[in-house]
């Protein structure tokens, strides 16, 4: 997909020039529009058997596919605060900041309404909150943000073969879950 803007958003000129799908320049008024990388977050919530919580996406892109809880970082918000906020909003759970550990970052492409957004996805991991014995028990307590989450699922994620079988919405999640598996093999998260 190539982002294509036909009009300058400042003066309305039809002469806007695409410079590598990252910058647009209007020769009439001199306006520059940059399409920089956006920051997004995700969190792998897992139990002792490395079963992982997934959301079933309720909307496009990739409606019906699975993803870990997460979303875009808001203005003036840290990645750490964003992942905690997304847990509250999407699954109705307050995760303790002390339980959240940085895992990795991965690039991603997020196509939405005919615009291709490039993101840097920042992933964290957290063990199942106290009081729950398994991801399945945890799922029973969750409250989905209906506009974002159609339902919940859990899958065992112990090997790269496990990751390959998942109907994941985004490539960044696949790379991240492979990093998660490597950490497990190296002695845990």
Coordinates of C-alpha atoms in Angstrom, one line a residue:
X1 CA 0.0 0.0 0.0
X2 CA 1.3 3.4 -0.9
X3 CA 0.1 6.4 1.1
X4 CA -1.3 8.8 -1.5
X5 CA -2.4 12.4 -0.6
X6 CA -3.9 14.3 -3.5
X7 CA -4.3 17.7 -1.8
X8 CA -2.1 19.9 0.4
X9 CA -3.9 20.0 3.8
X10 CA -2.8 23.7 4.2
X11 CA -3.6 25.4 0.8
X12 CA -5.5 22.7 -1.1
X13 CA -3.0 22.6 -4.0
X14 CA -3.1 19.5 -6.1
X15 CA 0.6 19.6 -6.7
X16 CA 1.6 18.0 -3.4
X17 CA 4.7 15.7 -4.0
X18 CA 5.3 12.4 -2.4
X19 CA 9.0 12.0 -1.3
X20 CA 9.4 8.3 -0.6
X21 CA 6.1 7.7 1.2
X22 CA 7.5 9.4 4.3
X23 CA 7.4 13.1 3.4
X24 CA 5.0 15.2 1.3
X25 CA 5.9 18.6 0.1
X26 CA 3.7 21.3 -1.4
X27 CA 5.6 23.4 -3.9
X28 CA 2.8 26.1 -3.8
X29 CA 2.9 26.9 -0.1
X30 CA 6.0 25.1 1.2
X31 CA 4.1 22.9 3.6
X32 CA 6.0 19.7 4.7
X33 CA 4.0 16.7 6.0
X34 CA 6.0 14.0 7.6
X35 CA 4.8 10.5 8.3
X36 CA 7.0 9.4 11.1
X37 CA 6.9 6.1 13.0
X38 CA 4.2 5.9 15.7
X39 CA 4.8 4.2 19.0
X40 CA 2.6 1.4 20.1
X41 CA 2.7 -1.1 23.1
X42 CA 1.7 -4.6 23.8
X43 CA 1.8 -7.0 26.8
X44 CA 2.2 -10.7 27.0
X45 CA 0.4 -11.9 30.1
X46 CA 1.3 -15.5 30.8
X47 CA 0.8 -18.2 33.5
X48 CA 3.3 -20.8 35.0
X49 CA 2.7 -23.1 32.0
X50 CA 3.4 -20.3 29.5
X51 CA -0.2 -20.1 28.4
X52 CA -0.6 -16.6 27.0
X53 CA -3.7 -14.3 27.0
X54 CA -4.8 -13.1 23.5
X55 CA -7.6 -10.8 22.4
X56 CA -9.7 -11.5 19.4
X57 CA -9.8 -8.2 17.4
X58 CA -13.2 -6.6 17.1
X59 CA -12.3 -4.3 14.2
X60 CA -10.0 -3.8 11.3
X61 CA -7.2 -4.1 10.6
X62 CA -7.2 -7.9 10.9
X63 CA -10.6 -8.2 12.5
X64 CA -11.1 -11.7 14.0
X65 CA -7.4 -12.4 14.3
X66 CA -5.7 -12.5 17.7
X67 CA -3.4 -10.0 19.4
X68 CA -1.9 -9.3 22.8
X69 CA -3.5 -6.4 24.7
X70 CA -2.1 -3.1 23.6
X71 CA -2.5 0.0 21.5
X72 CA -1.0 3.3 20.5
X73 CA 0.9 5.5 22.9
X74 CA -0.9 8.7 23.6
X75 CA 0.6 12.2 23.5
X76 CA 2.8 12.9 26.6
X77 CA 2.5 9.3 27.8
X78 CA 5.4 6.9 28.5
X79 CA 5.3 3.4 27.0
X80 CA 5.1 1.9 30.5
X81 CA 2.0 4.0 31.3
X82 CA 0.5 3.3 27.9
X83 CA 0.6 -0.5 28.5
X84 CA -1.0 -0.2 31.9
X85 CA -3.7 2.1 30.5
X86 CA -4.4 -0.3 27.6
X87 CA -4.8 -3.2 30.1
X88 CA -7.4 -1.1 32.0
X89 CA -9.2 -0.1 28.8
X90 CA -9.1 -3.3 26.8
X91 CA -9.4 -6.0 29.4
X92 CA -10.6 -4.2 32.5
X93 CA -7.5 -5.1 34.7
X94 CA -5.1 -3.0 36.7
X95 CA -1.7 -4.6 36.2
X96 CA 0.9 -3.6 38.9
X97 CA 3.7 -1.6 37.4
X98 CA 6.2 -3.7 39.4
X99 CA 5.0 -6.8 37.6
X100 CA 5.6 -5.5 34.1
X101 CA 8.9 -6.2 32.5
X102 CA 10.3 -4.8 29.2
X103 CA 10.6 -7.6 26.6
X104 CA 11.6 -6.2 23.2
X105 CA 10.7 -3.9 20.4
X106 CA 9.7 -4.8 16.8
X107 CA 8.7 -2.8 13.7
X108 CA 5.2 -3.2 12.4
X109 CA 2.9 -2.0 9.6
X110 CA -0.6 -1.0 10.6
X111 CA -2.9 -0.5 7.6
X112 CA -6.0 1.6 8.5
X113 CA -8.5 3.2 6.2
X114 CA -6.2 3.2 3.2
X115 CA -3.3 4.7 5.1
X116 CA -0.2 2.7 6.0
X117 CA 1.2 3.5 9.4
X118 CA 4.6 2.3 10.3
X119 CA 5.0 1.7 14.1
X120 CA 7.6 0.7 16.6
X121 CA 5.9 -1.7 18.8
X122 CA 7.2 -1.9 22.4
X123 CA 6.4 -5.1 24.1
X124 CA 6.3 -6.0 27.8
X125 CA 5.6 -9.2 29.7
X126 CA 3.8 -9.8 33.0
X127 CA 3.1 -13.0 34.9
X128 CA -0.5 -13.7 35.7
X129 CA -1.7 -11.4 38.5
X130 CA -1.9 -12.9 42.0
X131 CA -5.1 -14.8 42.8
X132 CA -5.3 -16.6 39.5
X133 CA -4.1 -20.1 38.9
X134 CA -4.3 -20.1 35.1
X135 CA -4.9 -17.9 32.1
X136 CA -8.3 -19.6 31.7
X137 CA -9.3 -18.6 35.2
X138 CA -8.0 -15.1 34.5
X139 CA -10.1 -14.8 31.2
X140 CA -13.3 -15.5 33.2
X141 CA -12.6 -12.3 35.2
X142 CA -11.9 -10.0 32.2
X143 CA -14.2 -7.3 30.8
X144 CA -13.6 -6.7 27.1
X145 CA -13.7 -3.2 25.6
X146 CA -16.3 -4.1 23.1
X147 CA -15.2 -1.6 20.4
X148 CA -11.7 -3.2 20.4
X149 CA -12.1 -6.8 21.7
X150 CA -14.5 -9.4 20.4
X151 CA -13.4 -12.0 22.9
X152 CA -10.4 -13.7 24.6
X153 CA -8.3 -16.8 23.9
X154 CA -5.4 -18.5 25.4
X155 CA -2.7 -20.5 23.7
X156 CA 0.4 -22.4 24.9
X157 CA 3.5 -20.5 23.7
X158 CA 6.6 -22.6 24.5
X159 CA 8.1 -23.2 21.1
X160 CA 8.5 -21.4 17.8
X161 CA 6.2 -24.0 16.3
X162 CA 3.5 -22.9 18.8
X163 CA 4.0 -19.3 17.6
X164 CA 3.8 -20.3 13.9
X165 CA 0.3 -21.9 14.4
X166 CA -1.3 -18.8 15.9
X167 CA -3.7 -16.7 13.8
X168 CA -1.9 -13.5 14.8
X169 CA -3.0 -10.1 13.5
X170 CA 0.4 -8.5 13.3
X171 CA 4.0 -9.5 12.3
X172 CA 5.5 -7.7 15.3
X173 CA 3.6 -10.0 17.7
X174 CA 5.0 -13.1 15.9
X175 CA 8.6 -11.8 16.3
X176 CA 7.9 -10.8 19.9
X177 CA 6.5 -14.2 20.8
X178 CA 9.5 -15.8 19.3
X179 CA 11.6 -13.6 21.6
X180 CA 9.4 -14.7 24.5
X181 CA 10.1 -18.3 23.6
X182 CA 13.9 -17.6 23.4
X183 CA 13.7 -16.1 26.9
X184 CA 11.9 -19.1 28.2
X185 CA 14.6 -21.4 26.9
X186 CA 17.3 -19.2 28.4
X187 CA 15.8 -19.6 31.9
X188 CA 12.6 -17.5 32.0
X189 CA 11.3 -14.0 31.7

